[in-house]
Coordinates of C-alpha atoms and ligand atoms in Angstrom, one line a residue:
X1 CA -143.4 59.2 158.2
X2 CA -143.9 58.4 161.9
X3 CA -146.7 56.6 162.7
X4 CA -147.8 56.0 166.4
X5 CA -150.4 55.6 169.5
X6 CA -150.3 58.5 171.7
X7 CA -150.0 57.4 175.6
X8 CA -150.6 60.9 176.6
X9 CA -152.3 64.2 175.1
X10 CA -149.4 66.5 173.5
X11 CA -148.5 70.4 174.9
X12 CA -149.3 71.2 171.4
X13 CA -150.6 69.9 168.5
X14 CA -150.3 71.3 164.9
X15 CA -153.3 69.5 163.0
X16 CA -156.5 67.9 165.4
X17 CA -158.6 65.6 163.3
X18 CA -161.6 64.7 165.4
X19 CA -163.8 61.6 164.2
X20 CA -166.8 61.2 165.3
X21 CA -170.5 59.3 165.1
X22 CA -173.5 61.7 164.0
X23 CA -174.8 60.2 167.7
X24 CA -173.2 60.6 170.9
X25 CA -171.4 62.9 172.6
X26 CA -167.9 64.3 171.6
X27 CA -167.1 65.5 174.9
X28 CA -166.3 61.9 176.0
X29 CA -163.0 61.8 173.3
X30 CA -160.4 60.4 175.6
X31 CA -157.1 62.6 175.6
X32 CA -158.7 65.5 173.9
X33 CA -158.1 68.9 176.0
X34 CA -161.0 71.2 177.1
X35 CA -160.4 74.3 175.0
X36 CA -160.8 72.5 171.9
X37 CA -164.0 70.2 173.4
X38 CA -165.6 73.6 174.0
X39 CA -164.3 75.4 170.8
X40 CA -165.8 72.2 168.5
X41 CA -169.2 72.9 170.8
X42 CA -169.2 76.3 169.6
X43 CA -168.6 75.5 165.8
X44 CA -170.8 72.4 165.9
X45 CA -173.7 74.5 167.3
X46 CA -173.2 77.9 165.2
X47 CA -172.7 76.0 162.2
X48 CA -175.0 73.3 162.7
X49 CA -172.7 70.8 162.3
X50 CA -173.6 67.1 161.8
X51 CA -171.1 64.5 161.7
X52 CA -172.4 63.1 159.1
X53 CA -170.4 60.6 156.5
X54 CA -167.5 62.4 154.9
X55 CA -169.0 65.9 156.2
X56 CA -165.6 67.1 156.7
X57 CA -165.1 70.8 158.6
X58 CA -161.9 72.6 159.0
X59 CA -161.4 76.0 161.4
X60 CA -158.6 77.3 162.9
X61 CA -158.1 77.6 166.6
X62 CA -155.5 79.7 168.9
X63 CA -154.4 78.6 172.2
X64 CA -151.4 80.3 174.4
X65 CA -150.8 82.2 171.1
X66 CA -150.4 78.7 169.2
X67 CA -152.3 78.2 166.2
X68 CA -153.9 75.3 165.9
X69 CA -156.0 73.7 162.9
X70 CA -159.3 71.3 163.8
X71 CA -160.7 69.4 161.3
X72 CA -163.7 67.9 161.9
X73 CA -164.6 64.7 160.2
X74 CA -168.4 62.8 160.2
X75 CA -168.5 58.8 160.6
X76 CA -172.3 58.9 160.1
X77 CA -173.3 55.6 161.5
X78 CA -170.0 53.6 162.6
X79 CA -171.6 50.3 162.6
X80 CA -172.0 51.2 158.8
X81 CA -168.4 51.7 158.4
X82 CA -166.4 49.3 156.1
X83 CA -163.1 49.1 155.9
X84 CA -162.4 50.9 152.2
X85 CA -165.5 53.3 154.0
X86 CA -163.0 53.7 156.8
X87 CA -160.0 54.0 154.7
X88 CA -161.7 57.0 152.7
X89 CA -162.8 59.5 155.9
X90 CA -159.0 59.3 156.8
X91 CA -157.7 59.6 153.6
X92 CA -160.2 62.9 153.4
X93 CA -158.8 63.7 156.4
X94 CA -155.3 63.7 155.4
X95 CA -155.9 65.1 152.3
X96 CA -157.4 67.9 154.1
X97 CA -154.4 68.7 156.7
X98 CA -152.1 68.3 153.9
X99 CA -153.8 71.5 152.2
X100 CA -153.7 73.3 155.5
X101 CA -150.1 73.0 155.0
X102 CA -150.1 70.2 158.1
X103 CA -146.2 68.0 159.3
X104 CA -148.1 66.1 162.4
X105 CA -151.4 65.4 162.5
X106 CA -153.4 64.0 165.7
X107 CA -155.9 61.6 165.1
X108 CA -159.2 61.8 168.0
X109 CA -161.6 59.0 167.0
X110 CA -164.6 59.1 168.6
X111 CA -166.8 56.4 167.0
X112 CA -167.0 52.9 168.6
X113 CA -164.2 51.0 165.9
X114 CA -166.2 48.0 163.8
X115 CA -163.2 46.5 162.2
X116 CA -161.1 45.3 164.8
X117 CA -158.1 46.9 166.5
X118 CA -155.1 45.3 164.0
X119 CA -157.3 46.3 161.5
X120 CA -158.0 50.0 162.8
X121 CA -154.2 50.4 162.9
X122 CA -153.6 48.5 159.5
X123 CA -156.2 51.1 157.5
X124 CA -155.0 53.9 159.6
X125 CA -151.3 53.7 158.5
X126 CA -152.1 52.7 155.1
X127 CA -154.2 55.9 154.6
X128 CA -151.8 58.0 156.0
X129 CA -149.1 56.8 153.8
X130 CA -150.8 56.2 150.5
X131 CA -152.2 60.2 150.5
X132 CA -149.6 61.7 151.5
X133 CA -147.4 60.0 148.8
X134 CA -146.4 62.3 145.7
X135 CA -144.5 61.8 142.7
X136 CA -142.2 64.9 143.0
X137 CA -139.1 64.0 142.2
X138 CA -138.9 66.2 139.0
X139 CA -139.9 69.3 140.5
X140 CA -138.1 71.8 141.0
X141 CA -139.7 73.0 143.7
X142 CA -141.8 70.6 145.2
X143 CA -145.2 71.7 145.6
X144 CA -145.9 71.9 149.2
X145 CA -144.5 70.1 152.0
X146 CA -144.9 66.8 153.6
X147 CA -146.4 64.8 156.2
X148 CA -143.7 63.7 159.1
X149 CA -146.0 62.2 161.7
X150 CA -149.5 61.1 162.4
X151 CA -150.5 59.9 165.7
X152 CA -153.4 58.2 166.8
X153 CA -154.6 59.2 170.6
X154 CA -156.4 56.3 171.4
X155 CA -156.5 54.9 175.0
X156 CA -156.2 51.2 174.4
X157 CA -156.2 48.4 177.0
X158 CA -152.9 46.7 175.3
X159 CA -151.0 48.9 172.3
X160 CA -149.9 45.2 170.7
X161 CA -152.7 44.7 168.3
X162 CA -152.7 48.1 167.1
X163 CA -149.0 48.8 166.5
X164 CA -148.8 45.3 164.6
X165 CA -151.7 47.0 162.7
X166 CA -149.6 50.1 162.1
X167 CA -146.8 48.1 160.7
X168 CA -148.7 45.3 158.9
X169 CA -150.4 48.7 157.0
X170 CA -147.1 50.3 156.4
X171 CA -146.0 47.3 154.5
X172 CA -148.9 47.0 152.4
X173 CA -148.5 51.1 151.8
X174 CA -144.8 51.3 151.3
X175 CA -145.0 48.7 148.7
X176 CA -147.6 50.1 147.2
X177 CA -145.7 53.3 146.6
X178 CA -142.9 51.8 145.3
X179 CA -145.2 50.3 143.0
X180 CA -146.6 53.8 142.4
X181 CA -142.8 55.1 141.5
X182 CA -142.4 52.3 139.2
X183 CA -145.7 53.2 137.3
X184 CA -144.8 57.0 137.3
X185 CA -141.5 56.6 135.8
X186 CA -141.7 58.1 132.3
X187 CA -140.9 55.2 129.2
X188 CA -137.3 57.0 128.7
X189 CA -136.4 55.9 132.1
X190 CA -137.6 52.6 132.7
X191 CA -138.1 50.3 129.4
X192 CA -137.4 47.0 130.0
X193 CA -133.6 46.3 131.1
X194 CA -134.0 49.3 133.3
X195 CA -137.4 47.9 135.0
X196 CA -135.8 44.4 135.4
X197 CA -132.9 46.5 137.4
X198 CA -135.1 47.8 139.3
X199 CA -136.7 44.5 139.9
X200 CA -133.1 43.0 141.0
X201 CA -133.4 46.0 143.2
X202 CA -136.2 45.3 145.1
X203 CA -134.7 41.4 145.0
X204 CA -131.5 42.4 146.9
X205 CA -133.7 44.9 149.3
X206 CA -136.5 42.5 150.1
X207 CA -135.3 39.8 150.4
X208 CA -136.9 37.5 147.0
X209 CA -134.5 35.6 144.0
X210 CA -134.7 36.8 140.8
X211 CA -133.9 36.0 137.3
X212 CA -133.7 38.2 134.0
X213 CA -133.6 37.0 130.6
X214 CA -132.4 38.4 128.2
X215 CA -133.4 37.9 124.0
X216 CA -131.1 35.4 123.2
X217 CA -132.6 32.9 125.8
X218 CA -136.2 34.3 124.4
X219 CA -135.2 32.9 121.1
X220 CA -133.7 29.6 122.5
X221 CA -136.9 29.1 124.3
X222 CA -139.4 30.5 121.5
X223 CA -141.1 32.7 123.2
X224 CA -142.0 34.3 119.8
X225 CA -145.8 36.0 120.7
X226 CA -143.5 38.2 123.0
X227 CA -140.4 38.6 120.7
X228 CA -142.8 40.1 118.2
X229 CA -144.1 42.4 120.2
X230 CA -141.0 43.6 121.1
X231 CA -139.6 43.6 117.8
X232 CA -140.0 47.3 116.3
X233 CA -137.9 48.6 119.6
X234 CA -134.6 49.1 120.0
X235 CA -134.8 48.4 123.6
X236 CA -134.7 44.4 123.7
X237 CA -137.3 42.4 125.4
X238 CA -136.4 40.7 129.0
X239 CA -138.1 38.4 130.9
X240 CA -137.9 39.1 134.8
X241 CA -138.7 35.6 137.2
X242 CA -139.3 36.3 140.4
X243 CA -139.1 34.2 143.2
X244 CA -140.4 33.8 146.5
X245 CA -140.6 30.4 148.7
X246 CA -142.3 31.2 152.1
X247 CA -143.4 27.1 152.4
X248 CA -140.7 24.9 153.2
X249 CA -142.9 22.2 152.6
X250 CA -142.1 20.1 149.0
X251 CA -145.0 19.0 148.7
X252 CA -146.1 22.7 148.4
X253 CA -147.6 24.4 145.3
X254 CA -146.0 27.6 143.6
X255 CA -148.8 30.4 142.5
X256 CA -148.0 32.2 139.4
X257 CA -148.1 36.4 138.8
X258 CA -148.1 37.5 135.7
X259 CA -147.8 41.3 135.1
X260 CA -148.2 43.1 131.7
X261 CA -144.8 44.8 131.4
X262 CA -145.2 46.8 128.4
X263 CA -142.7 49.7 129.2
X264 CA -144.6 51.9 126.3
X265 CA -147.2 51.4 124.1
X266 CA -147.3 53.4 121.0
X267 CA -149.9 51.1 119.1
X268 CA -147.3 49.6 116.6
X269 CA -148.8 50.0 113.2
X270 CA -151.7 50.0 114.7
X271 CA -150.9 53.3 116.1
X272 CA -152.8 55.0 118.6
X273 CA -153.9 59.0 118.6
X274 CA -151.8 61.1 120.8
X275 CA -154.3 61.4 123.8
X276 CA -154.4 57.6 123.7
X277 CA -150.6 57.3 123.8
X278 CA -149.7 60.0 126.3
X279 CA -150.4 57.7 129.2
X280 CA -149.0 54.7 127.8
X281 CA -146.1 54.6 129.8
X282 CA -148.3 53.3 132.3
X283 CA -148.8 49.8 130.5
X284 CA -146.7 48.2 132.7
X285 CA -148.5 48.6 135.7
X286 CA -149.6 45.3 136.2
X287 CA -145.9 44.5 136.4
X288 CA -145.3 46.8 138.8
X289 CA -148.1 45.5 141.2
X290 CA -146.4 41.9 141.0
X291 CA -143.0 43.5 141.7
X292 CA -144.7 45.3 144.8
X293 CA -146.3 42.5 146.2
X294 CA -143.0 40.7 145.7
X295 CA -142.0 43.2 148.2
X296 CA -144.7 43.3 150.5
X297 CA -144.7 39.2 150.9
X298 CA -141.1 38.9 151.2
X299 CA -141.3 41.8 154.1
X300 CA -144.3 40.1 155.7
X301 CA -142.4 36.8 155.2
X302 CA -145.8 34.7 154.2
X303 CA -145.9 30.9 154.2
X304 CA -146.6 30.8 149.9
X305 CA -144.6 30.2 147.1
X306 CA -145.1 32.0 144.4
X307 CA -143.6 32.8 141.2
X308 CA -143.8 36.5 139.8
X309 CA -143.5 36.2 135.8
X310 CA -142.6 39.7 133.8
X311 CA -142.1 39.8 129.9
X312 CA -141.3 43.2 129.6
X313 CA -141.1 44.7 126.3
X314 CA -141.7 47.9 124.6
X315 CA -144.5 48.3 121.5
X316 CA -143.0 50.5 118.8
X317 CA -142.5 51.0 115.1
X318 CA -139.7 50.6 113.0
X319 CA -138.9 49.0 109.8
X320 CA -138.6 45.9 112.3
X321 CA -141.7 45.7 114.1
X322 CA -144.2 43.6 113.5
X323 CA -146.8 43.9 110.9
X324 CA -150.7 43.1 110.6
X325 CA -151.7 40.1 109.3
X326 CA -148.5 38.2 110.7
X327 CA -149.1 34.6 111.8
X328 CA -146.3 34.0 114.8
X329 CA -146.6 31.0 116.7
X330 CA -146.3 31.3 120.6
X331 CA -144.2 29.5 122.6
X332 CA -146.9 27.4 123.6
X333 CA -147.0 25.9 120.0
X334 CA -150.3 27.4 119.7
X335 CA -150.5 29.9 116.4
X336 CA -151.5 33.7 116.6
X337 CA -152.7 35.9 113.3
X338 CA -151.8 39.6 114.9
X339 CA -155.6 41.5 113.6
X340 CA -154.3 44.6 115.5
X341 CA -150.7 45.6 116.6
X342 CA -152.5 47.3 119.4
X343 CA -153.5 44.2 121.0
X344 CA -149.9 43.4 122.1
X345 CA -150.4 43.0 126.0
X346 CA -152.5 39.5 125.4
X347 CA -149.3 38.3 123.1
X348 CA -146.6 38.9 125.7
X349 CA -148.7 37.6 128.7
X350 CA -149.3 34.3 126.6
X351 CA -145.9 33.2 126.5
X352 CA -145.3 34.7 130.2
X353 CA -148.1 32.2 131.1
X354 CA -147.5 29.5 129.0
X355 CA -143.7 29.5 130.6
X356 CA -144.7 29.5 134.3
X357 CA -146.8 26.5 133.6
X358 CA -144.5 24.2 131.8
X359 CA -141.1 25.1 132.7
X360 CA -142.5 26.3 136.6
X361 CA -144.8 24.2 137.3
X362 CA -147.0 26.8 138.6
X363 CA -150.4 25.2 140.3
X364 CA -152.2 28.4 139.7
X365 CA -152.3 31.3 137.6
X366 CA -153.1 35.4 138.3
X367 CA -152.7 37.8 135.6
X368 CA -152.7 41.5 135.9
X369 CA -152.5 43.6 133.3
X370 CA -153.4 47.3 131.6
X371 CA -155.2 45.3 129.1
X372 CA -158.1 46.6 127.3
X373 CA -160.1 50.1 127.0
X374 CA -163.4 48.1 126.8
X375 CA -162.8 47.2 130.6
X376 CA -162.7 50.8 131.2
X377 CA -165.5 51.4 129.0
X378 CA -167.4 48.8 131.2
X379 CA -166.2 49.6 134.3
X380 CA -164.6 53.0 134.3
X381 CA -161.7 53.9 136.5
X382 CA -162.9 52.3 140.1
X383 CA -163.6 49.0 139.2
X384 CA -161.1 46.4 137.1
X385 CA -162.8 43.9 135.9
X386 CA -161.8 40.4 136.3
X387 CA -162.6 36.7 134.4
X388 CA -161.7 33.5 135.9
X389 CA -162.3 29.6 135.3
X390 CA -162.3 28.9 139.4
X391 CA -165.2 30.4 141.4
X392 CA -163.9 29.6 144.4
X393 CA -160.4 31.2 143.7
X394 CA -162.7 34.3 142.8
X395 CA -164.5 34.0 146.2
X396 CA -161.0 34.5 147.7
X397 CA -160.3 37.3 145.3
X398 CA -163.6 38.8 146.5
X399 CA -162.6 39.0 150.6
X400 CA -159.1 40.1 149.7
X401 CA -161.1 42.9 147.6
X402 CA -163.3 43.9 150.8
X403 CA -160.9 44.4 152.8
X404 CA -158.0 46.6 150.3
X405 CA -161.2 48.4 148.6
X406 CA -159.7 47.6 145.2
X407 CA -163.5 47.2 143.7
X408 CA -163.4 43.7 141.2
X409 CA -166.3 42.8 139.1
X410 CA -166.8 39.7 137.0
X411 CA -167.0 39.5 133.4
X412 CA -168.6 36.6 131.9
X413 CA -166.1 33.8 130.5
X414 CA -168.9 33.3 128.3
X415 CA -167.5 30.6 125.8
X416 CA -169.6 31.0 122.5
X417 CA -167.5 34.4 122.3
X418 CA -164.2 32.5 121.5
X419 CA -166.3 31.9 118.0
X420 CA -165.1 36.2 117.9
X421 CA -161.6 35.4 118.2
X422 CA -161.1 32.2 115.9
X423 CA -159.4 32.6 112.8
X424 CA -159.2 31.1 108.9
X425 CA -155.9 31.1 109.1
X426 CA -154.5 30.5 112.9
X427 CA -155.3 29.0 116.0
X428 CA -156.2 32.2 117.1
X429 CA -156.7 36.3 116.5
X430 CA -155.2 38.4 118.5
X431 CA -158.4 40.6 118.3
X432 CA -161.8 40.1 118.4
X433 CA -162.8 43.5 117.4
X434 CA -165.2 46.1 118.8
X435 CA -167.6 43.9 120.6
X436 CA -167.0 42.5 124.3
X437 CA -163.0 43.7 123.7
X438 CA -162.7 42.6 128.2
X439 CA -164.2 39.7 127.9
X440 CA -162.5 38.1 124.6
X441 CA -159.4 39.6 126.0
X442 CA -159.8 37.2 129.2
X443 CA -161.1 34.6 126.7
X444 CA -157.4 34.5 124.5
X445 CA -155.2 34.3 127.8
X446 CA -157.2 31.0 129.2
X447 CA -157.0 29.4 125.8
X448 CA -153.4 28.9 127.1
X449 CA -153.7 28.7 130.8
X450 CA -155.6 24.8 130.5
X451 CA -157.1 23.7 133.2
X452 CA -155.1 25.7 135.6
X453 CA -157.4 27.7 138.0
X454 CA -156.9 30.8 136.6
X455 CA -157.6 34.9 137.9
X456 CA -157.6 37.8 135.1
X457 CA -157.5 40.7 136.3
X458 CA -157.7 43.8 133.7
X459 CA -156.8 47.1 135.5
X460 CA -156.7 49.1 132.7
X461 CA -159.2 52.2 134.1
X462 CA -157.6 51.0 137.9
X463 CA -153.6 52.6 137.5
X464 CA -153.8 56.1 136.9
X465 CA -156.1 58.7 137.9
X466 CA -155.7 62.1 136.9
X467 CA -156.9 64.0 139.6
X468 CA -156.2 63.6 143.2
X469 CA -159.3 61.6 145.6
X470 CA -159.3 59.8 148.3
X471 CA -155.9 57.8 148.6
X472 CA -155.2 58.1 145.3
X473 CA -153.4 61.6 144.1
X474 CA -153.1 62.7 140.2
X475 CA -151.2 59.8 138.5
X476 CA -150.4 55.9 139.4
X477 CA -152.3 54.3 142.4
X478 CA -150.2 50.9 142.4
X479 CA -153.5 49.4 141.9
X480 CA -153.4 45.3 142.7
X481 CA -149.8 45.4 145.5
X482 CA -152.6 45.2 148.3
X483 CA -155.5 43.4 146.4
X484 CA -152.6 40.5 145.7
X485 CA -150.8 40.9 149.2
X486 CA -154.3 39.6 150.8
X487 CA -155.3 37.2 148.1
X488 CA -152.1 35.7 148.8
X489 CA -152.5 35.8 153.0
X490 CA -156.0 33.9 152.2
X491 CA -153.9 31.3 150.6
X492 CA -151.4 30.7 153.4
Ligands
LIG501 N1 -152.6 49.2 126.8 C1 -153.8 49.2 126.0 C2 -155.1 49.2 126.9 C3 -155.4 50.5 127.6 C4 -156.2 51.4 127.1 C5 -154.8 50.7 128.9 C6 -156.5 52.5 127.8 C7 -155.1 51.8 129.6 C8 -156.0 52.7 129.1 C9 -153.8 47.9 125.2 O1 -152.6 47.4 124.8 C10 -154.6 48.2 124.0 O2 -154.2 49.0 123.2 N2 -155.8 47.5 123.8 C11 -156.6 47.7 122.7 C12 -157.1 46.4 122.2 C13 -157.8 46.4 120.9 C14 -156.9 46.8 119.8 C15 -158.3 45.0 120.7 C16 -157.8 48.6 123.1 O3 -158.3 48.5 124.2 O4 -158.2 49.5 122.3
LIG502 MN1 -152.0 48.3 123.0
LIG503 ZN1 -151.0 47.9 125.9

């Protein structure tokens, strides 16, 4: 898709969206041509049209026998706008000309901008390409056709701030979407040696190093909580290390990623209903948000190293899966009696974790996994919930969260719930049962993080939606490639 500022007004134009304050006076839109000024006065007055927030209006218009579709689209107040607010009226927007059947849409804001012009061009782009993405690639016939260009006619003193806006947005989008693809993929086409492929992919294409184990080296190096897991599949377990070193400094720190990377998740013995399995090729979307932003900071080339850690796997059954009331003993040393084959994603992040830190050295850790139904329970599907020992590592994780419009909220780290997940017979349970399921979740993964500041981030409700809104449309959203993206900028 072409993205790009428009010196001059176009002959003709396919799709017109015109943004605008509920004060002031449209007539004063730079670039915009008379006939549709005075056709939007018309509609605005008949219809008593008020540009509202997110009061969108669409009408068709015909010019020197060229059809034309306007779509009118209410900023409200634009010193209220945000950038997720902004970031939702033009993903309305697109969503809208991409029903009117639109291939290049002109962009007329008329609202004085409150986020700054590399920002303006930054949301811009990213709207544009995260609604018009689809995951169509097993159709048939695709349904409906795409968007090829969206131009924004804006007469700007220099075009420098809002072109590296455009492309800085287009990173953070594209990546996204790969993410997106990742997720969609159904479990027979990406289980783990296929995902850590595809992670060697995006290695060669981006520009990051890359490692894959494979289960022999699990063995050698114990990571047993994850070779359990993995057990009762006939797809074998890898662990993908991913590598990127923007510092040349050696005195620099490396921040860990950890993604869930459960390629499916039947439940093990613990087996889930049908409706809760159906989406559970989706439990490795936490991986695929490290692998995007693995992407997305080797594109943008940023001065951090980090380490991305994978342990993909796949939770089955079979006479060699793992049972209930099996004691295995993590790589960490630490000892785990498995209270539910269900809880599986807690058992592979642990020894993901527990390797970064002792054989990588990492200085900091971030998880982010499809964890637990009690966050959605608590949440629902707009907010992932997230548990940390470092307050000021969540402040960060709060201005990242601003400004991408991934919505995080904190769950307590509350410790006298550990008392839930203690057992007779272990070091720990895998499961603390009904109660607090988030929070005792976070509460197993620091017990072998130490003192490492530490991020949990449970996405769970966050990486599918099932029907199309805003920049999301009907499946994966690649939750968490943008939210980590900025976190990681902030810690340049
Ligand atoms: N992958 C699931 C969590 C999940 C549920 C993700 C719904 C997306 C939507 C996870 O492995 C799981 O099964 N968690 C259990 C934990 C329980 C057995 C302690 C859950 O949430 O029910
Ligand atoms: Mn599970
Ligand atoms: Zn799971």
């Amino acid at each position: 898709m072409k993205i790009d500022l428009l010196r001059k007004p176009a002959e003709h134009m396919d799709t017109v969206v015109i943004m605008h304050g509920e004060k002031g006076d449209f007539h004063s839109i730079e670039y915009l041509p008379d006939h549709i000024k005075n056709a939007v006065a018309v509609v605005v007055k008949q219809d008593e049209y008020d540009f509202s927030y997110q009061n969108l209006k669409s009408f068709p218009l015909v010019h020197s026998r060229q059809r034309c579709n306007i779509i009118l689209c209410g900023v409200g107040n634009p010193h209220g706008l945000d950038p997720e607010k902004l970031r939702h009226l033009f993903a309305l927007c697109f969503r809208d000309a991409l029903k009117l059947g639109a291939r290049e849409v002109f962009v007329f804001p008329g609202f004085s901008n409150p986020v700054g012009e590399v920002n303006f061009g930054h949301i811009l782009a990213e709207a544009a390409l995260l609604t018009a993405y689809r995951f169509d690639k097993y159709l048939s016939e695709p349904h409906g056709h795409s968007l090829e260009a969206v131009h924004l006619a804006l007469n700007v003193k220099t075009t420098r701030h809002i072109n590296r806006g455009i492309l800085e947005g287009r990173i953070y989008a594209e990546s996204t979407n790969f993410a997106r693809d990742l997720v969609n993929e159904p479990a027979n086409v990406i289980y783990p040696e296929s995902l850590a492929e595809a992670a060697k992919k995006a290695a060669l294409q981006f520009g990051f190093s890359i490692e894959v184990f494979g289960q022999d080296k699990l063995k050698r190096l114990k990571m047993d909580a994850l070779l359990a897991v993995g057990k009762g599949s006939e797809q074998e377990p890898r662990l993908i290390l991913m590598s990127w070193k923007g510092n040349p400094d050696p005195k620099a720190k490396t921040i860990g990623l950890v993604g869930k990377g459960l390629t499916y998740d039947s439940g093990g013995y613990c087996i889930k209903t049908p409706q809760g399995m159906v989406n559970m090729k989706n439990d490795m979307a936490g991986a695929a948000a490290v692998i995007g932003t693995f992407a997305a900071i080797a594109t943008l080339k940023l001065k951090v190293n980090v380490l991305g850690v994978i342990a993909a796997c796949e939770n089955m059954i079979s006479g060699a899966a793992y049972h209930t009331g099996d004691i295995i003993r993590s790589m960490s040393g630490k000892t785990i009696e498995v209270i539910n084959t269900d809880a599986e994603g807690r058992l592979t992040l642990i020894d993901a974790i527990h390797y970064a830190i002792a054989r990588e050295r990492v200085s900091k850790v971030i998880d982010i996994a499809t964890l637990t139904g009690a966050a959605v329970g608590a949440l629902g599907n707009q907010i992932m919930a997230v548990l940390t020992n470092n307050e000021q590592l969540l402040e960060k994780l709060q201005l990242a969260s601003d400004f991408t419009g991934e919505k995080i909220w904190q769950l307590p780290a509350f410790d006298p719930y550990l008392e839930l997940i203690k057992s007779e017979i272990a070091d720990l349970k895998n499961s603390g049962g009904p109660m607090a399921g988030a929070i005792t979740a976070g509460l197993f993964i620091r017990e072998f993080v130490g003192e490492k500041p530490w991020l949990h981030l449970d996405i769970a409700g966050m990486a599918l939606k099932d029907k199309a809104r805003g920049i999301n449309g009907y499946g994966a959203t690649g939750v968490g490639v943008r939210l980590l993206t900025q976190l990681l900028r902030e810690m340049e």
